[in-house]
Short mmCIF file of C-alpha atoms and ligand atoms in Angstrom, two decimals:
data_model
loop_
_atom_site.label_atom_id
_atom_site.label_comp_id
_atom_site.label_asym_id
_atom_site.label_seq_id
_atom_site.Cartn_x
_atom_site.Cartn_y
_atom_site.Cartn_z
CA MET A 123 108.81 57.03 113.07
CA ARG A 124 108.27 60.72 114.42
CA GLU A 125 104.55 60.81 113.31
CA ASN A 126 104.00 58.02 116.00
CA LEU A 127 104.94 60.17 118.88
CA GLN A 128 101.90 62.35 118.07
CA THR A 129 99.62 59.58 119.03
CA LYS A 130 101.62 58.62 122.18
CA THR A 131 100.43 59.80 125.49
CA ILE A 132 100.50 59.18 129.17
CA ASP A 133 99.42 55.81 130.35
CA GLU A 134 97.22 56.78 133.31
CA VAL A 135 96.38 53.26 134.14
CA LYS A 136 99.99 52.31 134.66
CA ILE A 137 100.56 55.40 136.89
CA ASN A 138 97.52 54.67 139.01
CA LYS A 139 98.78 50.97 139.51
CA LEU A 140 102.28 52.29 140.59
CA LEU A 141 100.58 54.77 143.02
CA CYS A 142 98.76 51.85 144.72
CA CYS A 143 102.06 50.09 145.72
CA PRO A 144 102.33 48.99 149.29
CA PRO A 145 103.97 51.27 151.84
CA PRO A 146 107.69 51.21 151.07
CA ASP A 147 110.04 48.97 152.94
CA PRO A 148 113.24 50.67 154.25
CA VAL A 149 115.52 47.88 152.65
CA GLN A 150 113.92 48.50 149.28
CA ILE A 151 114.24 52.38 149.70
CA ARG A 152 117.88 52.18 150.71
CA GLU A 153 118.57 49.75 147.55
CA ILE A 154 116.95 52.50 145.35
CA LEU A 155 119.10 55.22 146.88
CA SER A 156 122.28 53.15 146.63
CA ARG A 157 121.51 52.61 142.92
CA SER A 158 120.72 56.29 142.27
CA ARG A 159 124.34 57.01 143.53
CA GLU A 160 125.66 55.29 140.37
CA LEU A 161 124.09 58.17 138.39
CA HIS A 162 122.21 56.21 135.84
CA GLY A 163 118.86 57.59 136.90
CA LEU A 164 115.76 55.62 138.12
CA GLU A 165 112.69 53.94 136.79
CA SER A 166 109.09 55.01 137.35
CA ALA A 167 108.49 52.21 139.81
CA ASP A 168 111.52 53.54 141.88
CA VAL A 169 110.04 57.06 141.70
CA ALA A 170 106.70 55.94 142.93
CA THR A 171 108.41 54.07 145.81
CA LEU A 172 110.32 57.18 146.71
CA ALA A 173 107.35 59.43 146.51
CA ALA A 174 105.64 57.22 149.11
CA VAL A 175 108.41 57.71 151.78
CA LYS A 176 107.05 59.53 154.80
CA ASP A 177 109.34 58.41 157.66
CA PRO A 178 111.44 61.40 158.71
CA ALA A 179 114.67 59.42 158.97
CA LEU A 180 114.34 57.80 155.60
CA LEU A 181 113.28 61.23 154.23
CA GLU A 182 116.65 62.63 155.26
CA GLU A 183 118.53 59.76 153.85
CA MET A 184 116.89 60.61 150.54
CA PHE A 185 117.70 64.29 150.86
CA GLU A 186 121.23 63.50 151.79
CA THR A 187 121.64 61.23 148.65
CA ALA A 188 120.03 64.01 146.43
CA ARG A 189 122.42 66.44 147.91
CA SER A 190 125.43 64.41 147.09
CA VAL A 191 124.29 63.48 143.55
CA LYS A 192 123.69 67.37 142.99
CA GLU A 193 127.08 68.14 144.45
CA ARG A 194 128.93 65.49 142.18
CA ILE A 195 127.17 66.51 138.96
CA TYR A 196 126.85 70.31 139.33
CA GLY A 197 129.25 71.23 142.04
CA LYS A 198 128.76 74.69 143.40
CA ARG A 199 127.45 76.41 140.17
CA LEU A 200 124.20 77.82 139.81
CA VAL A 201 122.85 79.45 136.66
CA LEU A 202 120.97 82.64 136.86
CA PHE A 203 118.33 84.24 134.63
CA ALA A 204 115.65 86.79 134.38
CA PRO A 205 112.20 86.31 132.83
CA LEU A 206 111.03 89.03 130.44
CA TYR A 207 107.32 89.31 129.97
CA ILE A 208 106.58 90.93 126.68
CA SER A 209 102.80 90.74 126.60
CA ASN A 210 99.88 89.56 128.94
CA LEU A 211 97.32 89.46 126.07
CA CYS A 212 95.97 86.04 125.93
CA GLY A 213 93.04 84.07 124.23
CA ASN A 214 93.07 81.06 126.59
CA GLU A 215 91.01 80.62 129.60
CA CYS A 216 93.42 78.78 131.95
CA LEU A 217 91.63 79.12 135.40
CA TYR A 218 94.73 79.36 137.41
CA CYS A 219 96.35 82.40 135.33
CA GLY A 220 96.05 85.93 135.95
CA PHE A 221 96.48 86.46 132.08
CA ARG A 222 93.50 84.38 131.23
CA ALA A 223 91.17 86.02 128.51
CA GLY A 224 88.18 86.18 130.98
CA ASN A 225 90.06 88.38 133.56
CA LYS A 226 88.38 91.49 132.59
CA PHE A 227 89.96 93.47 135.40
CA LEU A 228 93.60 92.86 134.25
CA ALA A 229 95.54 95.86 132.85
CA ARG A 230 96.74 94.47 129.53
CA LYS A 231 99.78 95.39 127.61
CA LYS A 232 101.91 94.20 124.80
CA LEU A 233 105.36 95.72 124.75
CA SER A 234 106.53 97.79 121.55
CA LEU A 235 110.15 96.64 120.37
CA GLN A 236 111.33 99.91 121.93
CA GLU A 237 109.88 99.01 125.26
CA ILE A 238 111.52 95.50 124.88
CA ALA A 239 114.80 97.20 124.26
CA ASP A 240 114.20 99.43 127.20
CA GLU A 241 113.48 96.46 129.51
CA VAL A 242 116.63 94.60 128.22
CA SER A 243 118.87 97.57 128.83
CA ILE A 244 117.75 97.61 132.39
CA LEU A 245 118.43 93.92 132.94
CA THR A 246 121.85 94.08 131.20
CA SER A 247 122.80 97.05 133.36
CA LYS A 248 122.07 94.88 136.41
CA GLY A 249 124.29 92.12 134.91
CA HIS A 250 121.86 89.63 133.44
CA LYS A 251 123.10 87.64 130.46
CA ARG A 252 120.17 85.13 130.03
CA ILE A 253 116.76 85.97 129.45
CA LEU A 254 113.55 83.75 129.52
CA LEU A 255 111.02 85.52 127.08
CA VAL A 256 107.36 84.90 128.32
CA ALA A 257 104.25 85.83 126.55
CA GLY A 258 100.54 85.00 126.55
CA GLU A 259 98.94 83.26 123.52
CA ASN A 260 97.31 85.75 121.11
CA ASP A 261 97.72 85.01 117.47
CA SER A 262 96.30 88.12 116.09
CA SER A 263 98.58 90.64 117.80
CA THR A 264 101.45 88.52 119.38
CA GLY A 265 101.81 85.85 116.94
CA LEU A 266 105.15 84.14 115.94
CA GLN A 267 106.62 87.07 113.94
CA TYR A 268 106.16 89.47 117.03
CA ILE A 269 108.13 86.77 119.13
CA ILE A 270 110.81 86.57 116.40
CA ASP A 271 111.14 90.32 116.42
CA ALA A 272 111.38 90.47 120.06
CA ILE A 273 114.15 87.96 120.22
CA ASP A 274 115.98 89.70 117.55
CA THR A 275 115.63 93.14 119.56
CA ILE A 276 116.81 91.37 122.66
CA TYR A 277 120.04 90.14 121.01
CA LYS A 278 120.64 93.52 119.33
CA THR A 279 120.20 95.56 122.51
CA ARG A 280 123.71 96.26 123.83
CA SER A 281 124.32 98.48 126.75
CA GLN A 282 127.68 99.72 127.89
CA LYS A 283 128.80 96.81 129.88
CA GLY A 284 126.78 93.99 128.59
CA GLU A 285 124.41 92.20 126.42
CA ILE A 286 121.98 89.22 126.38
CA ARG A 287 123.79 86.14 125.26
CA ARG A 288 120.99 83.42 125.39
CA VAL A 289 117.26 83.96 125.01
CA ASN A 290 115.00 81.01 126.18
CA VAL A 291 111.48 81.16 125.37
CA ASN A 292 108.22 80.13 127.27
CA ILE A 293 105.44 80.61 124.65
CA ALA A 294 102.43 78.78 123.43
CA PRO A 295 102.95 75.49 121.41
CA LEU A 296 103.71 75.94 117.63
CA SER A 297 103.67 73.62 114.61
CA VAL A 298 106.88 72.01 113.33
CA GLU A 299 107.22 74.56 110.53
CA GLN A 300 106.95 77.38 113.10
CA PHE A 301 109.21 75.88 115.48
CA ARG A 302 111.71 75.82 112.49
CA GLU A 303 111.27 79.58 112.28
CA LEU A 304 111.82 79.95 115.91
CA LYS A 305 114.97 78.00 115.91
CA LYS A 306 116.41 80.40 113.14
CA ALA A 307 115.84 83.16 115.60
CA LYS A 308 118.66 81.47 117.64
CA ILE A 309 116.80 80.59 120.83
CA GLY A 310 118.32 78.56 123.57
CA THR A 311 115.77 76.53 125.15
CA TYR A 312 112.04 76.09 124.10
CA GLN A 313 110.01 75.72 127.40
CA VAL A 314 106.51 74.57 127.68
CA PHE A 315 104.73 73.22 130.75
CA GLN A 316 101.92 70.61 130.35
CA GLU A 317 100.51 72.15 133.61
CA THR A 318 98.70 68.91 134.56
CA TYR A 319 99.36 65.55 132.95
CA HIS A 320 95.95 64.32 134.26
CA ARG A 321 93.59 64.51 131.29
CA GLN A 322 90.37 65.00 133.16
CA THR A 323 91.84 67.88 135.34
CA TYR A 324 93.40 69.45 132.23
CA LYS A 325 89.98 69.58 130.67
CA THR A 326 88.40 71.15 133.84
CA VAL A 327 90.99 73.87 134.18
CA HIS A 328 91.43 74.89 130.40
CA ILE A 329 88.09 75.65 129.49
CA SER A 330 88.53 77.52 126.12
CA GLY A 331 91.06 78.67 123.70
CA LYS A 332 93.74 76.66 121.76
CA LYS A 333 95.29 75.48 125.04
CA ALA A 334 92.23 73.39 125.60
CA ASP A 335 93.82 70.77 123.31
CA TYR A 336 95.74 68.41 125.68
CA ASP A 337 97.42 66.46 122.84
CA TRP A 338 98.61 69.63 121.00
CA ARG A 339 100.40 70.77 123.97
CA PHE A 340 101.64 67.41 125.05
CA ASN A 341 103.42 66.94 121.79
CA ALA A 342 104.83 70.40 121.52
CA PRO A 343 108.29 69.37 123.01
CA ALA A 344 108.41 66.55 120.40
CA ARG A 345 107.46 69.05 117.57
CA ALA A 346 110.10 71.36 118.76
CA MET A 347 112.82 68.73 118.87
CA GLN A 348 111.57 67.49 115.49
CA ALA A 349 112.20 70.82 114.19
CA GLY A 350 115.76 70.76 115.37
CA ILE A 351 115.45 72.65 118.85
CA ASP A 352 117.74 70.53 120.87
CA ASP A 353 116.97 71.94 124.19
CA VAL A 354 113.32 71.70 125.49
CA GLY A 355 112.14 72.32 128.99
CA ILE A 356 109.02 70.83 130.39
CA GLY A 357 107.20 70.46 133.75
CA PRO A 358 104.04 70.25 135.53
CA LEU A 359 102.28 73.17 137.52
CA PHE A 360 102.18 71.56 140.79
CA GLY A 361 98.89 72.12 142.76
CA LEU A 362 96.32 71.31 140.01
CA TYR A 363 96.44 67.54 140.62
CA ASP A 364 98.23 64.89 142.95
CA TRP A 365 101.99 65.63 142.64
CA ARG A 366 102.73 62.04 142.57
CA PHE A 367 100.61 61.43 139.58
CA GLU A 368 102.42 64.45 137.92
CA LEU A 369 105.78 63.06 138.69
CA LEU A 370 105.16 59.75 137.20
CA ALA A 371 103.53 61.24 134.22
CA LEU A 372 106.69 63.65 133.79
CA MET A 373 108.85 60.44 133.97
CA GLN A 374 106.80 58.92 131.07
CA HIS A 375 106.91 62.10 129.14
CA ILE A 376 110.66 62.16 129.58
CA ARG A 377 111.13 58.52 128.36
CA LEU A 378 108.91 59.08 125.36
CA LEU A 379 111.24 61.97 124.25
CA GLU A 380 114.32 59.85 124.99
CA GLN A 381 113.02 57.00 123.08
CA GLU A 382 112.14 59.25 120.08
CA PHE A 383 115.17 61.41 120.02
CA GLY A 384 117.86 59.70 122.03
CA VAL A 385 117.83 62.52 124.52
CA GLY A 386 115.13 63.83 127.02
CA PRO A 387 114.49 67.33 128.17
CA HIS A 388 117.21 69.67 128.87
CA THR A 389 115.56 71.19 131.85
CA ILE A 390 112.49 70.62 134.06
CA SER A 391 110.81 73.39 135.92
CA VAL A 392 109.01 72.94 139.16
CA PRO A 393 106.50 75.83 139.40
CA ARG A 394 103.91 75.66 142.25
CA LEU A 395 100.66 77.22 141.82
CA GLU A 396 100.87 80.86 143.25
CA PRO A 397 98.10 83.41 143.85
CA ALA A 398 97.11 85.27 140.80
CA SER A 399 94.62 88.15 140.17
CA GLY A 400 91.08 86.98 139.12
CA SER A 401 91.73 83.31 140.02
CA ASP A 402 89.93 81.57 142.67
CA LEU A 403 91.58 78.38 141.74
CA ALA A 404 95.11 79.87 142.11
CA ALA A 405 94.06 81.22 145.55
CA ASP A 406 93.12 77.91 146.92
CA PRO A 407 94.94 75.18 144.95
CA PRO A 408 92.85 71.89 144.68
CA TYR A 409 96.12 69.77 145.52
CA ARG A 410 98.31 72.18 147.25
CA VAL A 411 101.90 70.82 147.55
CA SER A 412 103.32 71.16 151.29
CA ASP A 413 107.01 72.46 151.54
CA THR A 414 108.17 68.98 152.53
CA ASP A 415 106.63 67.49 149.58
CA PHE A 416 108.02 70.06 147.23
CA MET A 417 111.49 69.14 148.60
CA LYS A 418 110.69 65.64 148.04
CA ILE A 419 109.83 66.42 144.38
CA VAL A 420 113.20 68.14 143.68
CA ALA A 421 115.09 65.42 145.48
CA ILE A 422 113.38 62.56 143.52
CA LEU A 423 113.98 64.30 140.24
CA ARG A 424 117.50 64.81 140.99
CA LEU A 425 117.92 61.14 141.48
CA ALA A 426 115.68 60.00 138.77
CA VAL A 427 117.09 62.24 135.96
CA PRO A 428 120.63 63.33 137.32
CA TYR A 429 121.76 65.15 134.21
CA THR A 430 118.64 67.11 133.51
CA GLY A 431 118.79 70.74 134.86
CA ILE A 432 116.04 71.72 137.43
CA ILE A 433 114.68 75.23 137.34
CA MET A 434 113.18 77.16 140.08
CA SER A 435 111.60 80.65 139.63
CA THR A 436 110.91 83.56 142.04
CA ARG A 437 107.59 82.03 142.84
CA GLU A 438 109.28 80.47 145.73
CA ASN A 439 110.68 82.48 148.71
CA ALA A 440 114.30 82.77 149.71
CA GLU A 441 114.12 80.16 152.21
CA MET A 442 112.63 77.36 150.01
CA ARG A 443 114.99 78.44 147.20
CA ASN A 444 118.10 77.95 149.42
CA ALA A 445 116.83 74.53 150.83
CA THR A 446 116.18 73.01 147.29
CA LEU A 447 119.44 74.46 145.63
CA ALA A 448 121.27 71.75 147.75
CA LEU A 449 118.67 69.07 146.83
CA GLY A 450 118.87 69.52 143.18
CA VAL A 451 117.88 72.80 141.68
CA SER A 452 120.62 73.85 139.08
CA GLN A 453 118.94 77.20 137.70
CA ILE A 454 116.97 80.08 139.19
CA SER A 455 115.46 83.37 138.18
CA ALA A 456 116.38 86.32 140.07
CA GLY A 457 115.17 90.01 140.45
CA SER A 458 112.11 88.99 138.44
CA ARG A 459 109.02 90.96 137.47
CA THR A 460 106.08 89.03 135.85
CA ASN A 461 104.36 92.07 134.40
CA PRO A 462 105.14 93.39 130.91
CA GLY A 463 107.23 96.54 131.32
CA GLY A 464 107.90 95.62 134.94
CA TYR A 465 111.42 96.41 135.10
CA ASN A 466 111.12 99.78 133.94
CA THR A 467 109.89 101.55 137.00
CA CYS A 468 110.06 105.03 135.71
CA LYS A 469 107.19 104.65 133.11
CA THR A 470 103.66 105.73 133.95
CA GLU A 471 101.59 103.09 132.10
CA THR A 472 101.73 99.73 133.88
CA ALA A 473 100.29 96.29 133.25
CA ASP A 474 99.27 93.71 135.82
CA PRO A 475 101.63 90.77 136.89
CA GLN A 476 100.80 87.10 136.05
CA PHE A 477 101.04 85.76 139.64
CA SER A 478 102.54 86.87 143.10
CA LEU A 479 106.29 86.50 143.63
CA GLY A 480 107.73 84.75 146.55
CA ASP A 481 111.17 86.14 146.29
CA HIS A 482 111.48 89.99 145.94
CA ARG A 483 115.17 90.41 146.24
CA GLU A 484 117.11 92.20 143.65
CA LEU A 485 119.88 90.32 141.55
CA ASP A 486 122.75 91.65 143.63
CA GLU A 487 121.14 90.50 146.98
CA VAL A 488 120.42 87.18 145.49
CA ILE A 489 124.10 86.81 144.34
CA ALA A 490 125.40 87.81 147.76
CA ASP A 491 123.05 85.39 149.55
CA ILE A 492 123.86 82.44 147.41
CA SER A 493 127.62 83.22 147.35
CA LYS A 494 127.57 83.34 151.18
CA ILE A 495 126.35 79.74 151.17
CA GLY A 496 129.13 78.57 148.84
CA TYR A 497 127.44 78.79 145.39
CA ILE A 498 129.01 80.25 142.26
CA PRO A 499 126.32 82.12 140.28
CA SER A 500 126.82 81.36 136.58
CA PHE A 501 125.86 83.46 133.61
CA CYS A 502 127.41 81.02 131.42
CA THR A 503 126.19 80.48 127.83
CA GLY A 504 129.02 78.67 126.35
CA CYS A 505 127.35 75.36 125.49
CA TYR A 506 124.71 77.09 123.54
CA ARG A 507 127.21 79.25 121.79
CA LEU A 508 129.54 76.42 120.86
CA GLY A 509 126.74 74.15 119.74
CA ARG A 510 126.95 71.69 122.78
CA THR A 511 123.29 71.12 123.06
CA GLY A 512 120.92 68.01 123.15
CA ASN A 513 122.86 64.90 122.61
CA ASP A 514 126.20 66.54 122.32
CA PHE A 515 125.68 68.07 125.82
CA MET A 516 124.57 64.84 127.37
CA ASP A 517 127.49 63.02 125.92
CA LEU A 518 129.76 65.30 127.75
CA ALA A 519 127.72 65.41 130.90
CA LYS A 520 127.27 61.71 131.55
CA PRO A 521 130.88 60.94 131.95
CA GLY A 522 131.35 64.16 133.85
CA ASP A 523 133.46 65.81 131.28
CA ILE A 524 131.17 68.83 131.00
CA ARG A 525 132.48 70.03 134.57
CA MET A 526 135.82 70.96 132.78
CA HIS A 527 133.73 73.50 130.90
CA CYS A 528 130.83 74.36 133.26
CA ASP A 529 132.81 75.15 136.44
CA PRO A 530 135.47 77.42 134.73
CA ASN A 531 132.77 79.21 132.72
CA ALA A 532 130.72 79.89 136.02
CA VAL A 533 133.78 81.40 137.52
CA SER A 534 134.75 83.56 134.54
CA THR A 535 131.13 84.93 134.25
CA PHE A 536 130.70 85.33 137.93
CA GLN A 537 134.03 87.21 137.88
CA GLU A 538 132.64 89.38 134.98
CA TYR A 539 129.80 90.15 137.20
CA LEU A 540 131.96 91.17 140.07
CA GLU A 541 133.97 93.48 137.96
CA ASP A 542 131.13 95.22 136.19
CA PHE A 543 127.92 95.09 138.49
CA ALA A 544 128.47 94.04 142.06
CA SER A 545 128.18 96.23 145.05
CA GLU A 546 131.16 96.39 147.21
CA GLU A 547 129.72 93.95 149.75
CA THR A 548 128.80 91.53 146.96
CA ARG A 549 132.33 91.76 145.54
CA THR A 550 133.96 90.88 148.77
CA ILE A 551 131.67 87.84 149.15
CA GLY A 552 132.12 86.90 145.64
CA ILE A 553 135.85 86.92 145.44
CA LYS A 554 136.03 84.53 148.49
CA ALA A 555 133.36 82.25 146.95
CA ILE A 556 135.46 81.97 143.83
CA ASN A 557 138.62 81.21 145.62
CA ASP A 558 136.96 78.57 147.69
CA ALA A 559 135.27 77.00 144.70
CA CYS A 560 138.42 76.94 142.52
CA GLU A 561 140.18 75.22 145.42
CA ALA A 562 137.54 72.57 145.60
CA MET A 563 137.50 71.84 141.88
CA ALA A 564 139.48 69.06 140.21
CA PRO A 565 142.95 70.59 139.81
CA SER A 566 142.64 71.00 135.98
CA ALA A 567 139.40 72.71 136.07
CA GLY A 568 140.47 74.84 139.07
CA GLU A 569 143.55 75.97 137.15
CA ARG A 570 141.57 76.78 134.01
CA ALA A 571 138.95 78.63 136.11
CA LEU A 572 141.62 80.84 137.78
CA LYS A 573 143.35 81.76 134.37
CA MET A 574 139.95 82.65 132.81
CA ALA A 575 138.99 84.73 135.85
CA ALA A 576 142.51 86.51 135.50
CA LEU A 577 141.57 87.50 131.95
CA VAL A 578 138.44 88.92 133.01
CA ARG A 579 140.12 90.95 135.73
CA GLU A 580 142.56 92.17 132.89
CA GLY A 581 139.63 93.59 130.92
CA LYS A 582 138.72 90.69 128.65
CA ARG A 583 134.95 89.86 128.46
CA ASP A 584 132.81 86.88 127.41
CA VAL A 585 135.39 84.48 128.22
CA TYR A 586 134.24 80.83 127.87
CA CYS A 587 135.50 77.45 127.03
N1 SAM B 44 101.06 81.38 127.49
C1 SAM B 44 102.08 80.44 127.53
C2 SAM B 44 101.64 79.15 127.98
O1 SAM B 44 100.62 79.12 128.64
O2 SAM B 44 102.33 78.09 127.79
C3 SAM B 44 103.38 80.83 128.07
C4 SAM B 44 103.44 81.76 129.19
S1 SAM B 44 102.56 81.20 130.60
C5 SAM B 44 102.60 82.78 131.33
C6 SAM B 44 103.82 80.38 131.41
C7 SAM B 44 103.45 79.51 132.57
O3 SAM B 44 103.14 80.27 133.67
C8 SAM B 44 102.37 78.58 132.36
O4 SAM B 44 102.99 77.47 131.62
C9 SAM B 44 102.03 78.18 133.83
O5 SAM B 44 102.55 76.99 134.23
C10 SAM B 44 102.55 79.15 134.58
N2 SAM B 44 101.46 79.85 135.50
C11 SAM B 44 100.31 80.41 135.08
N3 SAM B 44 99.49 80.80 136.20
C12 SAM B 44 100.45 80.62 137.27
C13 SAM B 44 100.10 80.67 138.63
N4 SAM B 44 98.94 81.26 139.19
N5 SAM B 44 101.06 80.38 139.40
C14 SAM B 44 102.31 79.81 138.98
N6 SAM B 44 102.52 79.64 137.74
C15 SAM B 44 101.48 80.03 136.70
FE1 SF4 B 45 97.43 82.47 128.72
FE2 SF4 B 45 99.57 80.97 129.36
FE3 SF4 B 45 98.20 82.20 131.11
FE4 SF4 B 45 97.16 80.24 129.92
S1 SF4 B 45 98.90 80.25 131.31
S2 SF4 B 45 96.04 82.19 130.42
S3 SF4 B 45 97.89 80.38 127.96
S4 SF4 B 45 99.38 83.09 129.55
#
């Protein structure tokens, strides 16, 4: 059965037909929005209809519905992580990326295991608990064994007040056998972006290297799941082709995974193309996505796949990040650097970043800002460590039972941050945010959260349920 998936792909004809649908009628849109409130998700045809909404009043109704779905499923918690770029060596020629092989002016670097440990010590000393490991694709010097050694180093590096408890990875596609090896290294999520689902555009922007093979990349999430990696993350790189097409193709990709494995991706990322050194394409994206359309993308995804996490990186500025948090984003990176060795500002030798960041705030500042607007920053890694992944996670998420775990875990890990790492100002803001959030939770979850926070204040660490 699984072999079949290797031959499955996106049905472009079907997508183009859906995109030609007549301008949406307000009655039909309100019917879709009302259905989405039942939290069962939406079909591709619904997504196409919502994507065509332009009327500002209807758009606001759509945003309001997305905000309410987000609030019902995720409450106030917001997961935080930091990317860790370990190498910018790359053999591919992706025209939008600063790391592409042909960018001869880029300062290149592969971090040694000691340098990785140094970076991790800096991140843990700031309070991070979750890392997204990122690397270019270079089999000869940064192949799978290097990645596995890097993950091992990250987990083993412990500073006085903390350690990394979950390592997600964003690396080039592997074979099923190699994914099995990666799983043994205890990764959380395996993340891989298709960049563009539009085959012709894919061919035009990936001109050489292994990544030029569309199907090898498209089937990577399936191979990872086949190898037993339950949590996979997917997404397009918005700006390469029409976002409406990408959204519908993403829906098809999700449904193919659901059909095959009974569960879709754990997360969807929504990167927008950002300027990158040595890339004319990134400087002037062929299908630039406006801020309003970007908010539409997040809102539609929230309604279409309500239980799938949505990740936003520091590519976006603080203002856009705050607006989309309410609409559906459930995880954000904070205090990020996209150059290998970028957290260690004391060293002399530097490597160049992958792309420009839109949000330059440090972790503590991000935490203060999001807590001020009512969010509870979460460093929780409980599900992954208790084996609540893939289908097991969705079985708890869909009836809403997961909030009995996620909400208290967010509070206890935030309390840990406030005790060990926060500035005075952030601590004051954070304590108020915790009290407000616990009051707003279902009584049993609020009680559990307060008890767990008290344990942390008494000196216990890594408290989760
Ligand atoms: N090399 C691996 C790969 O391509 O899958 C993993 C690392 S690559 C640095 C991670 C992601 O960065 C890519 O999948 C792509 O979506 C994103 N990216 C590349 N260039 C970008 C740019 N100019 N702006 C925003 N994101 C970019
Ligand atoms: Fe290499 Fe990934 Fe950048 Fe492509 S996107 S050039 S594969 S690092």
